[in-house]
C-alpha positions as semicolon CSV with decimal commas, in nm:
position;residue;x (nm);y (nm);z (nm)
1;M;7,803;12,207;11,296
2;G;7,887;12,020;11,031
3;L;7,718;11,617;10,917
4;K;7,902;11,317;10,906
5;I;7,847;11,040;10,684
6;L;7,986;10,678;10,676
7;C;7,890;10,486;10,361
8;A;7,967;10,179;10,231
9;A;7,832;9,985;9,919
10;D;7,928;9,586;9,735
11;I;7,993;9,415;10,073
12;H;7,902;9,083;9,875
13;L;7,819;8,877;10,246
14;G;7,848;8,513;10,180
15;R;8,083;8,558;9,922
16;R;8,481;8,414;9,976
17;T;8,789;8,626;9,888
18;S;8,984;8,403;9,625
19;R;9,323;8,300;9,507
20;L;9,475;8,293;9,877
21;P;9,724;8,088;9,994
22;E;9,657;7,769;10,205
23;D;9,828;7,916;10,480
24;F;9,647;8,139;10,531
25;D;9,307;8,269;10,768
26;A;9,048;8,306;10,478
27;R;8,812;8,465;10,761
28;R;9,027;8,729;10,849
29;C;9,005;8,857;10,503
30;S;8,621;8,765;10,387
31;P;8,330;9,049;10,358
32;E;8,265;8,970;10,643
33;A;8,502;9,084;10,850
34;A;8,515;9,377;10,628
35;W;8,181;9,459;10,738
36;E;8,267;9,410;11,068
37;R;8,490;9,625;11,048
38;L;8,261;9,893;10,896
39;V;7,980;9,838;11,161
40;Q;8,287;9,941;11,454
41;R;8,388;10,251;11,218
42;A;8,015;10,346;11,264
43;L;7,991;10,277;11,636
44;D;8,345;10,445;11,749
45;T;8,322;10,772;11,553
46;A;7,916;10,792;11,542
47;P;7,834;10,958;11,221
48;D;7,487;11,124;11,136
49;A;7,373;10,829;10,921
50;V;7,573;10,512;10,738
51;L;7,473;10,470;10,373
52;L;7,468;10,145;10,207
53;A;7,413;10,158;9,815
54;G;7,325;9,822;9,771
55;D;7,514;9,443;9,723
56;L;7,522;9,414;10,059
57;V;7,466;9,029;10,031
58;D;7,623;8,849;9,723
59;Q;7,313;8,659;9,600
60;D;7,029;8,522;9,693
61;N;7,165;8,201;9,789
62;R;7,378;8,339;10,056
63;F;7,074;8,453;10,297
64;Y;7,103;8,243;10,544
65;E;7,482;8,274;10,535
66;A;7,452;8,606;10,505
67;Y;7,174;8,680;10,728
68;G;7,339;8,637;11,098
69;P;7,593;8,919;11,056
70;L;7,404;9,169;10,824
71;E;7,141;9,179;11,076
72;S;7,414;9,203;11,378
73;G;7,581;9,474;11,220
74;I;7,268;9,665;11,125
75;R;7,098;9,610;11,465
76;R;7,388;9,731;11,665
77;M;7,380;10,070;11,484
78;I;7,111;10,102;11,522
79;D;7,071;10,057;11,900
80;A;7,395;10,322;11,884
81;G;7,142;10,539;11,778
82;I;7,238;10,583;11,389
83;P;7,048;10,605;11,133
84;V;7,152;10,295;10,866
85;V;6,967;10,336;10,502
86;A;7,055;10,121;10,174
87;V;6,943;10,050;9,853
88;A;6,906;9,712;9,658
89;G;7,102;9,611;9,425
90;N;7,135;9,347;9,153
91;H;7,261;9,114;9,387
92;D;7,013;9,177;9,730
93;W;6,727;9,305;9,483
94;Q;6,572;8,995;9,682
95;V;6,742;8,937;9,986
96;L;6,733;9,320;10,092
97;P;6,325;9,355;10,164
98;R;6,325;9,064;10,355
99;L;6,577;9,215;10,574
100;A;6,431;9,493;10,623
101;D;6,098;9,392;10,669
102;Q;6,276;9,199;10,994
103;I;6,502;9,449;11,090
104;E;6,343;9,765;11,266
105;G;6,442;10,090;11,182
106;F;6,672;9,993;10,875
107;S;6,535;10,198;10,622
108;L;6,541;10,023;10,188
109;L;6,491;10,340;10,011
110;G;6,276;10,292;9,665
111;R;6,143;9,963;9,668
112;A;6,060;9,822;9,296
113;G;6,237;10,076;9,153
114;K;6,044;10,351;9,274
115;W;6,263;10,685;9,366
116;E;6,195;10,758;9,701
117;E;6,354;11,022;9,954
118;R;6,411;10,985;10,334
119;S;6,465;11,292;10,608
120;I;6,746;11,236;10,830
121;D;6,655;11,431;11,145
122;K;6,796;11,460;11,488
123;D;6,587;11,656;11,800
124;G;6,309;11,773;11,541
125;K;6,516;11,914;11,282
126;T;6,640;11,760;10,925
127;L;6,983;11,710;10,902
128;F;6,989;11,593;10,573
129;R;6,739;11,432;10,298
130;V;6,806;11,086;10,109
131;R;6,686;10,991;9,776
132;G;6,752;10,642;9,546
133;F;6,601;10,351;9,411
134;S;6,620;9,977;9,437
135;F;6,664;9,701;9,278
136;H;6,349;9,529;9,153
137;A;6,491;9,245;8,955
138;Q;6,788;9,122;8,845
139;H;6,842;9,354;8,532
140;I;6,736;9,699;8,506
141;Q;6,775;9,775;8,113
142;K;6,604;10,162;8,175
143;N;6,768;10,456;8,213
144;L;6,520;10,530;8,623
145;F;6,721;10,885;8,625
146;N;6,387;10,935;8,358
147;D;6,162;10,907;8,641
148;Y;6,375;11,135;8,872
149;S;6,083;11,430;9,022
150;F;6,256;11,567;9,298
151;G;6,185;11,949;9,339
152;P;6,456;12,212;9,549
153;G;6,556;11,996;9,873
154;G;6,467;12,349;10,066
155;D;6,665;12,441;10,372
156;A;6,849;12,088;10,437
157;P;7,152;11,882;10,216
158;V;7,016;11,606;9,927
159;V;7,251;11,311;9,913
160;G;7,158;11,056;9,610
161;L;7,187;10,666;9,686
162;I;7,198;10,429;9,441
163;H;7,333;10,119;9,252
164;C;7,422;10,163;8,908
165;D;7,600;10,167;8,586
166;L;7,725;10,504;8,541
167;D;7,806;10,640;8,191
168;M;7,716;10,285;8,055
169;P;7,427;10,349;7,781
170;G;7,281;9,996;7,715
171;S;7,395;9,820;8,041
172;V;7,153;9,619;8,185
173;Y;7,223;9,744;8,562
174;A;7,016;10,067;8,588
175;P;7,254;10,310;8,320
176;I;7,243;10,689;8,466
177;S;7,492;10,933;8,307
178;T;7,753;11,138;8,548
179;A;7,605;11,440;8,355
180;Q;7,200;11,376;8,452
181;L;7,307;11,332;8,822
182;A;7,522;11,679;8,791
183;T;7,189;11,836;8,711
184;T;7,048;11,777;9,064
185;D;7,041;11,944;9,389
186;A;7,247;11,673;9,522
187;L;7,542;11,736;9,698
188;A;7,721;11,397;9,716
189;W;7,588;11,069;9,440
190;I;7,686;10,817;9,644
191;C;7,687;10,451;9,401
192;G;7,705;10,146;9,440
193;H;7,768;9,803;9,136
194;T;8,142;9,855;9,050
195;H;8,384;9,702;9,290
196;A;8,720;9,966;9,255
197;P;8,605;10,322;9,408
198;R;8,607;10,573;9,148
199;V;8,579;10,960;9,204
200;Y;8,387;11,039;8,858
201;R;8,330;11,460;8,995
202;N;8,495;11,641;9,304
203;E;8,256;11,941;9,324
204;N;7,925;12,004;9,383
205;P;7,744;11,735;9,329
206;M;8,014;11,506;9,426
207;I;7,986;11,146;9,223
208;F;8,179;10,846;9,366
209;Y;8,186;10,478;9,334
210;C;8,231;10,358;9,680
211;G;8,417;10,053;9,560
212;S;8,402;9,699;9,807
213;P;8,566;9,662;10,117
214;Q;8,737;9,397;10,038
215;G;8,892;9,326;9,750
216;L;8,706;9,011;9,639
217;D;9,022;8,894;9,374
218;P;9,382;9,010;9,250
219;T;9,218;9,224;8,966
220;E;9,042;9,416;9,298
221;A;9,411;9,606;9,356
222;G;9,430;9,926;9,568
223;L;9,270;10,083;9,904
224;H;8,912;9,918;9,965
225;G;8,715;10,002;10,244
226;A;8,426;10,282;10,329
227;W;8,401;10,585;10,266
228;E;8,335;10,882;10,560
229;I;8,165;11,211;10,362
230;T;8,175;11,574;10,604
231;I;7,992;11,853;10,484
232;D;7,982;12,196;10,694
233;N;7,742;12,482;10,714
234;A;7,841;12,617;10,394
235;R;7,761;12,348;10,262
236;R;8,117;12,201;10,165
237;I;8,221;11,821;10,141
238;E;8,541;11,641;10,229
239;T;8,585;11,294;10,193
240;E;8,795;11,057;10,345
241;H;8,884;10,652;10,218
242;I;8,888;10,427;10,544
243;A;9,101;10,129;10,466
244;L;8,882;9,822;10,574
245;S;9,043;9,513;10,401
246;G;9,219;9,244;10,602
247;L;9,400;9,087;10,296
248;R;9,501;9,361;10,029
249;W;9,601;9,303;9,651
250;E;9,842;9,499;9,488
251;A;9,999;9,504;9,068
252;A;10,333;9,631;9,030
253;D;10,661;9,634;8,761
254;I;10,936;9,479;8,834
255;S;11,294;9,540;8,601
256;V;11,495;9,232;8,509
257;D;11,744;9,462;8,354
258;D;12,046;9,457;8,647
259;V;11,917;9,045;8,648
260;I;12,187;8,869;8,539
261;D;12,194;8,502;8,777
262;R;11,977;8,359;9,016
263;E;12,064;8,552;9,293
264;S;12,043;8,904;9,111
265;F;11,648;8,759;9,036
266;D;11,549;8,710;9,361
267;H;11,702;9,072;9,478
268;A;11,467;9,210;9,231
269;L;11,191;9,057;9,370
270;I;11,256;9,134;9,721
271;T;11,321;9,492;9,639
272;G;11,040;9,472;9,464
273;L;10,831;9,401;9,782
274;N;11,002;9,674;9,959
275;D;10,955;9,937;9,743
276;L;10,587;9,816;9,702
277;H;10,562;9,845;10,103
278;A;10,709;10,134;10,152
279;K;10,464;10,356;9,912
280;I;10,145;10,221;10,030
281;V;10,212;10,125;10,409
282;A;10,053;10,472;10,565
283;E;9,680;10,338;10,428
284;L;9,726;9,961;10,482
285;G;9,451;10,007;10,760
286;P;9,363;9,652;10,949
287;A;9,548;9,462;10,630
288;Y;9,732;9,137;10,799
289;A;9,866;9,034;10,446
290;V;9,923;9,247;10,090
291;G;9,878;8,958;9,798
292;C;10,085;9,089;9,449
293;R;10,130;9,056;9,043
294;F;10,421;9,134;8,937
295;R;10,474;9,209;8,600
296;L;10,865;9,160;8,458
297;T;10,990;9,476;8,235
298;G;11,342;9,517;8,084
299;R;11,604;9,302;7,929
300;S;11,800;9,012;8,062
301;P;12,054;8,797;7,928
302;I;11,905;8,481;8,084
303;H;11,554;8,553;8,046
304;R;11,480;8,180;7,943
305;Q;11,588;8,115;8,283
306;I;11,386;8,361;8,425
307;R;11,041;8,272;8,256
308;A;11,170;7,872;8,410
309;W;11,221;8,040;8,715
310;I;10,856;8,217;8,750
311;Q;10,728;7,919;8,628
312;S;10,818;7,681;8,914
313;D;10,680;7,679;9,269
314;D;10,985;7,811;9,465
315;V;10,902;8,176;9,388
316;G;10,554;8,164;9,538
317;G;10,746;8,060;9,838
318;L;10,891;8,368;9,900
319;K;10,666;8,576;10,194
320;P;10,841;8,834;10,374
321;I;10,723;9,042;10,666
322;N;10,746;9,404;10,673
323;D;10,645;9,567;10,987
324;G;10,377;9,274;11,073
325;I;10,230;9,267;10,740
326;Q;10,270;8,922;10,530
327;Y;10,364;8,981;10,166
328;F;10,332;8,721;9,921
329;I;10,322;8,700;9,535
330;E;10,056;8,573;9,400
331;K;10,137;8,576;9,002
332;I;10,448;8,706;8,806
333;S;10,321;8,813;8,484
334;D;10,634;8,766;8,174
335;D;10,647;9,099;7,949
336;A;11,044;9,120;7,959
337;A;11,225;9,021;7,659
338;P;11,598;8,902;7,578
339;K;11,879;9,110;7,636
340;I;12,021;9,087;7,247
341;D;12,229;9,275;6,988
342;L;11,965;9,303;6,738
343;A;12,249;9,541;6,481
344;E;12,440;9,205;6,486
345;E;12,197;8,937;6,506
346;A;12,035;9,115;6,173
347;K;12,351;8,992;5,968
348;G;12,309;8,780;5,754
349;T;11,991;8,595;5,535
350;S;11,903;8,293;5,806
351;P;11,611;8,304;5,988
352;P;11,690;8,467;6,324
353;A;11,923;8,701;6,117
354;M;11,562;8,822;5,928
355;L;11,351;8,813;6,217
356;A;11,628;9,004;6,406
357;A;11,590;9,302;6,137
358;K;11,227;9,326;6,149
359;I;11,213;9,396;6,526
360;L;11,438;9,664;6,489
361;T;11,235;9,808;6,216
362;L;10,980;9,775;6,507
363;R;11,168;9,902;6,759
364;D;11,296;10,266;6,552
365;K;10,995;10,293;6,360
366;T;11,269;10,315;6,032
367;P;11,215;10,249;5,776
368;A;10,880;10,420;5,769
369;D;10,741;10,187;5,491
370;E;10,832;9,883;5,617
371;Y;10,726;10,000;5,960
372;S;10,381;10,059;5,831
373;R;10,376;9,735;5,612
374;L;10,462;9,579;5,966
375;I;10,211;9,706;6,144
376;T;9,919;9,671;5,909
377;Q;10,004;9,306;5,853
378;G;9,972;9,288;6,275
379;R;9,622;9,450;6,271
380;K;9,522;9,213;6,047
381;R;9,641;8,907;6,238
382;I;9,542;9,060;6,566
383;E;9,202;9,219;6,453
384;A;9,148;8,855;6,325
385;A;9,161;8,688;6,625
386;I;8,959;8,955;6,825
387;N;8,659;8,899;6,593
388;K;8,662;8,519;6,693
389;P;8,407;8,396;6,957
390;Y;8,600;8,390;7,248
391;Y;8,707;8,687;7,167
392;S;8,378;8,771;7,201
393;G;8,360;8,997;7,526
394;I;8,558;9,307;7,322
395;E;8,355;9,558;7,133
396;S;8,387;9,551;6,822
397;G;8,448;9,927;6,832
398;N;8,763;9,869;7,064
399;K;9,050;9,794;6,833
400;P;9,395;9,821;6,900
401;G;9,609;10,163;6,819
402;D;9,933;10,144;6,654
403;E;10,120;10,153;6,971
404;T;9,970;9,831;7,088
405;I;9,985;9,644;6,784
406;R;10,351;9,757;6,769
407;D;10,406;9,650;7,132
408;F;10,244;9,325;7,069
409;L;10,444;9,218;6,771
410;M;10,782;9,304;6,949
411;R;10,746;9,094;7,220
412;A;10,594;8,790;7,042
413;G;10,872;8,864;6,826
414;F;11,188;8,838;7,099
415;S;11,013;8,563;7,249
416;A;11,041;8,335;6,868
417;L;11,395;8,525;6,810
418;E;11,529;8,380;7,192
419;S;11,406;8,063;7,066
420;L;11,553;8,064;6,784
421;L;11,931;8,157;6,922
422;A;11,857;7,915;7,186
423;Q;11,833;7,636;6,972
424;K;12,080;7,741;6,752
425;E;12,275;7,726;7,002
426;A;12,199;7,362;7,131
427;D;12,249;7,291;6,719
428;A;12,594;7,400;6,757
């Protein structure tokens, strides 16, 4: 008979989901509600163990707010005969040891940053072994894998449980490489720290980030929840990502190529929402709402009006309900451009004509020498901006490529040309 493991990470009890409309029920789309759904999933499916990869609590000053829900959930699972094993992360390195000391049966692996192994037993037999370490401070610069000294796990499968920064040498959050983890006898490495779920490796050992059960802001888009791992007697692994979030964030592009008036613009937005719903409805799980960030693309003859519309409050009132799911638009960014006959506008020597000619050169990449000159000049300006103090978060070696420069220059050029033509029309 195979094994079934339920695992999750980065719950951040005590934190609020941000960017919600004022009329939304914040409790239903909170980390606490996602945690309660995770606990209920465990009670309903009775896994052989629940593994939690750190940052269960947002930070130390959230202890009192988070203690009740976390303790209640862990006790319910333990009382149901489900072992619960966790490691501490950089947010809850002080809180989890205190909780583990007060909840009998709750196992916290690897205190003081030391590797530890625990066996999950049933009816006198070891089902599998869990290996991991906990954060003992907010920052860990050392690669703790250098202290990994376990021999073969024997007959029982081995599963790793860690909170770390994968493939980020120099990180202060326990940097470990996936290449190092791949050398072990573990069948899977369950990792916490990054809120976006991500599978780094599918074959043994499987290596993945659980991601947060609830997307905490619009940048945490897509499916969020827990993972169910099954390991059969031949040590083959299967995984299923289980949706737990009450609110799902999504991002999508909407073309304005066919937008010629307000009615067609509203139609484009509604179509975008409907298309998005059709794409994700099968994996929404318990979500009662979806928050959307749209990016406008393409070209429209009324681009200036579209820009004014998305800056008004009207668009935020669009909240259709599809299959009982409430949708809302959190933000619309404008990467569209005016629909301009560049060849016609480029005739002559006026400032708009000269600008239109440069945009044509960027678009067609010809003449080659002029195109190269524009890219070189654009690169100098953009890299000079990147090196300013307010861009200090960008690594100096992360320089934009030619296509990035070209795209930026064309968008800036279209914006300037649109303003020049509008001024010309107003002066006429």
